[in-house]
Tab-separated table of C-alpha atoms and ligand atoms in Angstrom:
chain	number	residue	atom	x	y	z
A	1	UNK	CA	95.165	226.629	128.379
A	2	UNK	CA	94.329	225.685	124.325
A	3	UNK	CA	97.724	227.616	123.394
A	4	UNK	CA	100.056	225.791	125.792
A	5	UNK	CA	99.034	222.343	124.573
A	6	UNK	CA	99.896	223.581	121.187
A	7	UNK	CA	103.138	225.404	122.424
A	8	UNK	CA	103.795	221.713	123.875
A	9	UNK	CA	103.158	219.970	120.891
A	10	UNK	CA	105.842	222.322	119.244
A	11	UNK	CA	109.720	220.929	118.974
A	12	UNK	CA	112.156	222.404	116.541
A	13	UNK	CA	111.816	219.540	114.093
A	14	UNK	CA	114.399	217.654	112.453
A	15	UNK	CA	112.662	215.778	109.741
A	16	UNK	CA	109.525	216.539	107.839
A	17	UNK	CA	107.961	214.686	105.244
A	18	UNK	CA	107.653	216.791	102.394
A	19	UNK	CA	103.137	217.097	102.762
A	20	UNK	CA	102.187	220.861	101.293
A	21	UNK	CA	101.216	223.260	104.252
A	22	UNK	CA	97.547	224.738	102.478
A	23	UNK	CA	98.021	228.340	101.737
A	24	UNK	CA	95.461	229.294	104.060
A	25	UNK	CA	97.340	228.523	106.899
A	26	UNK	CA	100.237	229.943	105.290
A	27	UNK	CA	98.285	233.095	104.896
A	28	UNK	CA	97.803	233.002	108.199
A	29	UNK	CA	101.003	232.426	109.546
A	30	UNK	CA	101.711	235.644	107.758
A	31	UNK	CA	99.660	237.675	109.015
A	32	UNK	CA	100.594	236.491	112.678
A	33	UNK	CA	104.817	237.712	111.735
A	34	UNK	CA	102.601	241.537	109.952
A	35	UNK	CA	100.800	241.499	113.178
A	36	UNK	CA	104.057	241.518	115.324
A	37	UNK	CA	104.474	244.388	117.259
A	38	UNK	CA	108.054	246.316	116.541
A	39	UNK	CA	109.967	249.410	117.844
A	40	UNK	CA	108.375	252.494	116.545
A	41	UNK	CA	106.140	250.465	114.131
A	42	UNK	CA	108.457	250.046	111.326
A	43	UNK	CA	108.713	246.465	111.059
A	44	UNK	CA	112.458	246.632	109.300
A	45	UNK	CA	112.850	243.431	107.807
A	46	UNK	CA	110.989	241.451	104.741
A	47	UNK	CA	110.117	237.902	104.727
A	48	UNK	CA	110.764	235.700	102.062
A	49	UNK	CA	108.525	232.583	101.730
A	50	UNK	CA	110.147	229.997	99.309
A	51	UNK	CA	108.115	226.461	97.950
A	52	UNK	CA	110.690	226.568	94.645
A	53	UNK	CA	112.580	223.236	95.139
A	54	UNK	CA	115.428	224.144	93.514
A	55	UNK	CA	115.522	227.368	95.475
A	56	UNK	CA	115.765	225.238	98.321
A	57	UNK	CA	118.154	223.350	97.020
A	58	UNK	CA	120.388	226.265	96.691
A	59	UNK	CA	120.082	226.616	100.301
A	60	UNK	CA	120.159	223.610	101.692
A	61	UNK	CA	124.174	222.916	101.649
A	62	UNK	CA	124.915	227.140	103.594
A	63	UNK	CA	122.186	225.823	106.311
A	64	UNK	CA	124.460	222.326	107.530
A	65	UNK	CA	122.924	220.547	105.105
A	66	UNK	CA	119.816	220.684	107.597
A	67	UNK	CA	117.207	218.137	105.725
A	68	UNK	CA	113.746	220.403	106.623
A	69	UNK	CA	115.199	222.999	104.576
A	70	UNK	CA	114.228	220.690	101.207
A	71	UNK	CA	111.521	218.592	102.741
A	72	UNK	CA	109.767	221.084	104.258
A	73	UNK	CA	106.650	222.906	102.461
A	74	UNK	CA	107.608	226.604	102.680
A	75	UNK	CA	110.963	227.954	103.746
A	76	UNK	CA	110.751	231.411	105.492
A	77	UNK	CA	113.364	233.208	105.159
A	78	UNK	CA	113.417	236.666	107.345
A	79	UNK	CA	115.763	239.465	106.297
A	80	UNK	CA	116.449	242.325	108.027
A	81	UNK	CA	117.035	246.261	106.573
A	82	UNK	CA	120.469	246.406	106.388
A	83	UNK	CA	120.461	250.009	107.873
A	84	UNK	CA	117.523	252.628	109.086
A	85	UNK	CA	117.430	255.484	106.244
A	86	UNK	CA	115.136	258.495	105.872
A	87	UNK	CA	113.589	256.862	103.282
A	88	UNK	CA	112.550	253.789	104.758
A	89	UNK	CA	111.425	255.618	107.727
A	90	UNK	CA	109.477	258.461	106.113
A	91	UNK	CA	107.394	255.680	104.348
A	92	UNK	CA	106.154	253.732	107.731
A	93	UNK	CA	105.373	257.454	109.165
A	94	UNK	CA	103.622	258.544	106.218
A	95	UNK	CA	101.913	255.494	105.906
A	96	UNK	CA	100.939	255.455	109.490
A	97	UNK	CA	99.366	259.188	108.538
A	98	UNK	CA	97.468	258.051	105.300
A	99	UNK	CA	95.771	254.737	107.270
A	100	UNK	CA	94.621	256.954	110.251
A	101	UNK	CA	93.424	259.686	107.604
A	102	UNK	CA	94.967	262.370	110.306
A	103	UNK	CA	98.618	264.271	110.806
A	104	UNK	CA	99.554	264.322	114.493
A	105	UNK	CA	102.239	266.877	115.471
A	106	UNK	CA	103.514	264.351	118.850
A	107	UNK	CA	103.885	261.838	116.133
A	108	UNK	CA	105.548	264.131	113.432
A	109	UNK	CA	107.721	265.473	116.027
A	110	UNK	CA	108.471	261.853	117.211
A	111	UNK	CA	109.378	260.826	113.889
A	112	UNK	CA	111.780	264.003	113.215
A	113	UNK	CA	113.464	262.459	116.136
A	114	UNK	CA	114.035	259.237	114.915
A	115	UNK	CA	115.443	260.652	111.416
A	116	UNK	CA	117.752	262.946	113.774
A	117	UNK	CA	118.879	259.461	115.454
A	118	UNK	CA	118.386	256.385	113.364
A	119	UNK	CA	120.371	257.205	109.636
A	120	UNK	CA	123.455	258.851	111.691
A	121	UNK	CA	124.100	255.638	113.481
A	122	UNK	CA	126.429	252.868	112.431
A	123	UNK	CA	124.851	250.432	110.095
A	124	UNK	CA	125.628	247.376	111.569
A	125	UNK	CA	123.893	248.523	114.748
A	126	UNK	CA	121.018	249.565	113.063
A	127	UNK	CA	121.058	245.995	111.306
A	128	UNK	CA	121.145	244.490	114.636
A	129	UNK	CA	118.299	247.005	116.351
A	130	UNK	CA	116.133	245.471	112.855
A	131	UNK	CA	117.331	242.023	113.306
A	132	UNK	CA	115.570	241.981	116.717
A	133	UNK	CA	112.600	243.396	115.384
A	134	UNK	CA	112.559	240.081	112.780
A	135	UNK	CA	113.019	238.093	116.144
A	136	UNK	CA	109.975	239.412	117.191
A	137	UNK	CA	107.656	238.520	114.285
A	138	UNK	CA	109.609	234.784	113.584
A	139	UNK	CA	108.452	234.376	117.217
A	140	UNK	CA	105.077	235.461	116.093
A	141	UNK	CA	105.547	232.836	113.027
A	142	UNK	CA	106.627	229.750	115.699
A	143	UNK	CA	103.191	230.003	117.465
A	144	UNK	CA	101.397	231.114	114.625
A	145	UNK	CA	102.385	227.745	112.952
A	146	UNK	CA	101.683	225.577	116.589
A	147	UNK	CA	97.966	227.119	116.383
A	148	UNK	CA	97.950	226.391	112.593
A	149	UNK	CA	99.178	222.779	113.876
A	150	UNK	CA	102.334	223.580	111.319
A	151	UNK	CA	105.372	222.019	112.042
A	152	UNK	CA	108.097	224.674	112.188
A	153	UNK	CA	112.138	224.504	112.587
A	154	UNK	CA	113.858	227.729	114.225
A	155	UNK	CA	116.932	227.986	111.943
A	156	UNK	CA	120.268	229.857	113.100
A	157	UNK	CA	122.341	227.428	111.681
A	158	UNK	CA	123.102	228.787	108.346
A	159	UNK	CA	125.787	230.919	106.566
A	160	UNK	CA	123.742	234.316	106.568
A	161	UNK	CA	126.200	235.753	103.697
A	162	UNK	CA	125.692	232.816	101.401
A	163	UNK	CA	121.642	232.689	101.493
A	164	UNK	CA	122.169	236.543	101.068
A	165	UNK	CA	123.982	236.333	98.231
A	166	UNK	CA	121.639	233.400	97.080
A	167	UNK	CA	118.284	235.296	97.605
A	168	UNK	CA	119.932	238.700	96.018
A	169	UNK	CA	119.386	240.783	99.209
A	170	UNK	CA	122.282	242.714	98.937
A	171	UNK	CA	121.145	244.642	96.026
A	172	UNK	CA	117.046	244.963	98.155
A	173	UNK	CA	119.289	246.813	101.504
A	174	UNK	CA	118.291	243.162	103.372
A	175	UNK	CA	120.050	240.655	104.896
A	176	UNK	CA	118.699	237.314	106.275
A	177	UNK	CA	119.049	236.349	110.007
A	178	UNK	CA	117.118	233.532	110.540
A	179	UNK	CA	115.344	230.848	108.996
A	180	UNK	CA	111.841	229.021	109.486
A	181	UNK	CA	111.196	225.968	107.387
A	182	UNK	CA	107.316	224.926	107.874
A	183	UNK	CA	105.859	221.152	107.382
A	184	UNK	CA	105.003	218.177	108.499
A	185	UNK	CA	107.159	215.855	110.766
A	186	UNK	CA	108.453	212.897	109.853
A	187	UNK	CA	108.166	211.111	113.121
A	188	UNK	CA	109.562	207.846	112.157
A	189	UNK	CA	113.156	209.673	111.096
A	190	UNK	CA	112.856	212.133	113.972
A	191	UNK	CA	115.602	211.786	116.651
A	192	UNK	CA	113.531	214.010	118.094
A	193	UNK	CA	109.881	213.424	117.784
A	194	UNK	CA	109.159	211.755	120.732
A	195	UNK	CA	111.584	213.276	123.199
A	196	UNK	CA	110.440	214.598	126.190
A	197	UNK	CA	111.059	218.710	125.962
A	198	UNK	CA	113.636	219.802	128.512
A	199	UNK	CA	113.266	223.026	130.128
A	200	UNK	CA	114.816	224.435	133.174
A	201	UNK	CA	112.492	224.991	136.324
A	202	UNK	CA	110.596	228.117	136.728
A	203	UNK	CA	112.226	228.751	140.297
A	204	UNK	CA	115.902	229.474	137.828
A	205	UNK	CA	113.796	231.491	134.661
A	206	UNK	CA	111.634	233.824	137.108
A	207	UNK	CA	112.164	236.467	139.356
A	208	UNK	CA	109.254	237.802	141.396
A	209	UNK	CA	109.045	241.263	142.525
A	210	UNK	CA	106.081	241.784	144.800
B	1	FMN	C1	116.809	231.233	116.724
B	1	FMN	C2	117.134	229.838	116.763
B	1	FMN	C3	117.483	229.298	116.236
B	1	FMN	C4	117.984	227.462	116.159
B	1	FMN	N1	118.695	227.164	115.385
B	1	FMN	C5	118.535	225.718	114.821
B	1	FMN	C6	119.106	225.178	113.653
B	1	FMN	O1	119.833	225.734	113.218
B	1	FMN	N2	118.789	223.788	113.480
B	1	FMN	C7	118.133	223.105	114.182
B	1	FMN	O2	117.602	221.821	114.322
B	1	FMN	N3	117.422	223.791	115.455
B	1	FMN	C8	117.855	224.921	115.649
B	1	FMN	N4	117.337	225.427	116.806
B	1	FMN	C9	116.297	224.823	117.463
B	1	FMN	C10	116.432	224.868	119.467
B	1	FMN	O3	117.638	224.086	119.479
B	1	FMN	C11	115.509	224.351	120.123
B	1	FMN	O4	113.847	225.490	119.942
B	1	FMN	C12	115.809	224.532	121.619
B	1	FMN	O5	116.824	223.472	122.057
B	1	FMN	C13	114.375	223.620	122.232
B	1	FMN	O6	113.954	222.551	121.883
B	1	FMN	P1	112.037	222.700	121.658
B	1	FMN	O7	112.163	223.729	120.277
B	1	FMN	O8	111.900	221.386	120.183
B	1	FMN	O9	111.631	223.001	122.223
B	1	FMN	C14	117.214	227.234	117.288
B	1	FMN	C15	116.186	227.600	117.941
B	1	FMN	C16	115.681	229.313	117.649
B	1	FMN	C17	114.926	229.938	118.710
């Protein structure tokens, strides 16, 4: 399967060479992010695409000084909603009605159900739920990047509060949850580039119930 070949080629790149990724490939990766499934279709996150070198230099020290933050081509920051609000929920439900061109009673009842539950919940609980949705899209991005022959580094090794401050995320009602530098591997300087991929056995991973 061609996809599996690409997933085997992918690894969490530790060193990148600064080469630019074509915008067309970035667009495809963003489209894959956009196409990710999310709970109730709310897409409760935003993605920041950073090419600004000064900004990358600011983020690097709060991301464990990982070199790929500055040596990547595009740095993606996935930022989830800090909570679910009535306004945010209504906006997505209204968009569905607008795009599909009709109102449906079942869908409207479902909207009311969400409006009666999510906004009343603890903000931290809501953020954690939103962050899970962001991670699904993040997974799409990792796969799409590999599909495009673009290297990436999934990255939780950073201080979210510091990144939120650098990008003024609090004012936008967002909190950073995961980073994804995109670029091209620097094979000579990457200790991981030629090491075998290690995965637990399928017996330890999969429980079949026939
Ligand atoms: C959510 C998440 C966070 C990660 N954070 C980092 C990180 O901060 N720095 C890093 O070098 N690798 C990071 N990794 C990479 C993992 O260590 C790596 O995916 C794992 O060891 C499997 O190796 P492979 O991706 O090369 O197949 C992260 C991976 C994930 C999924």
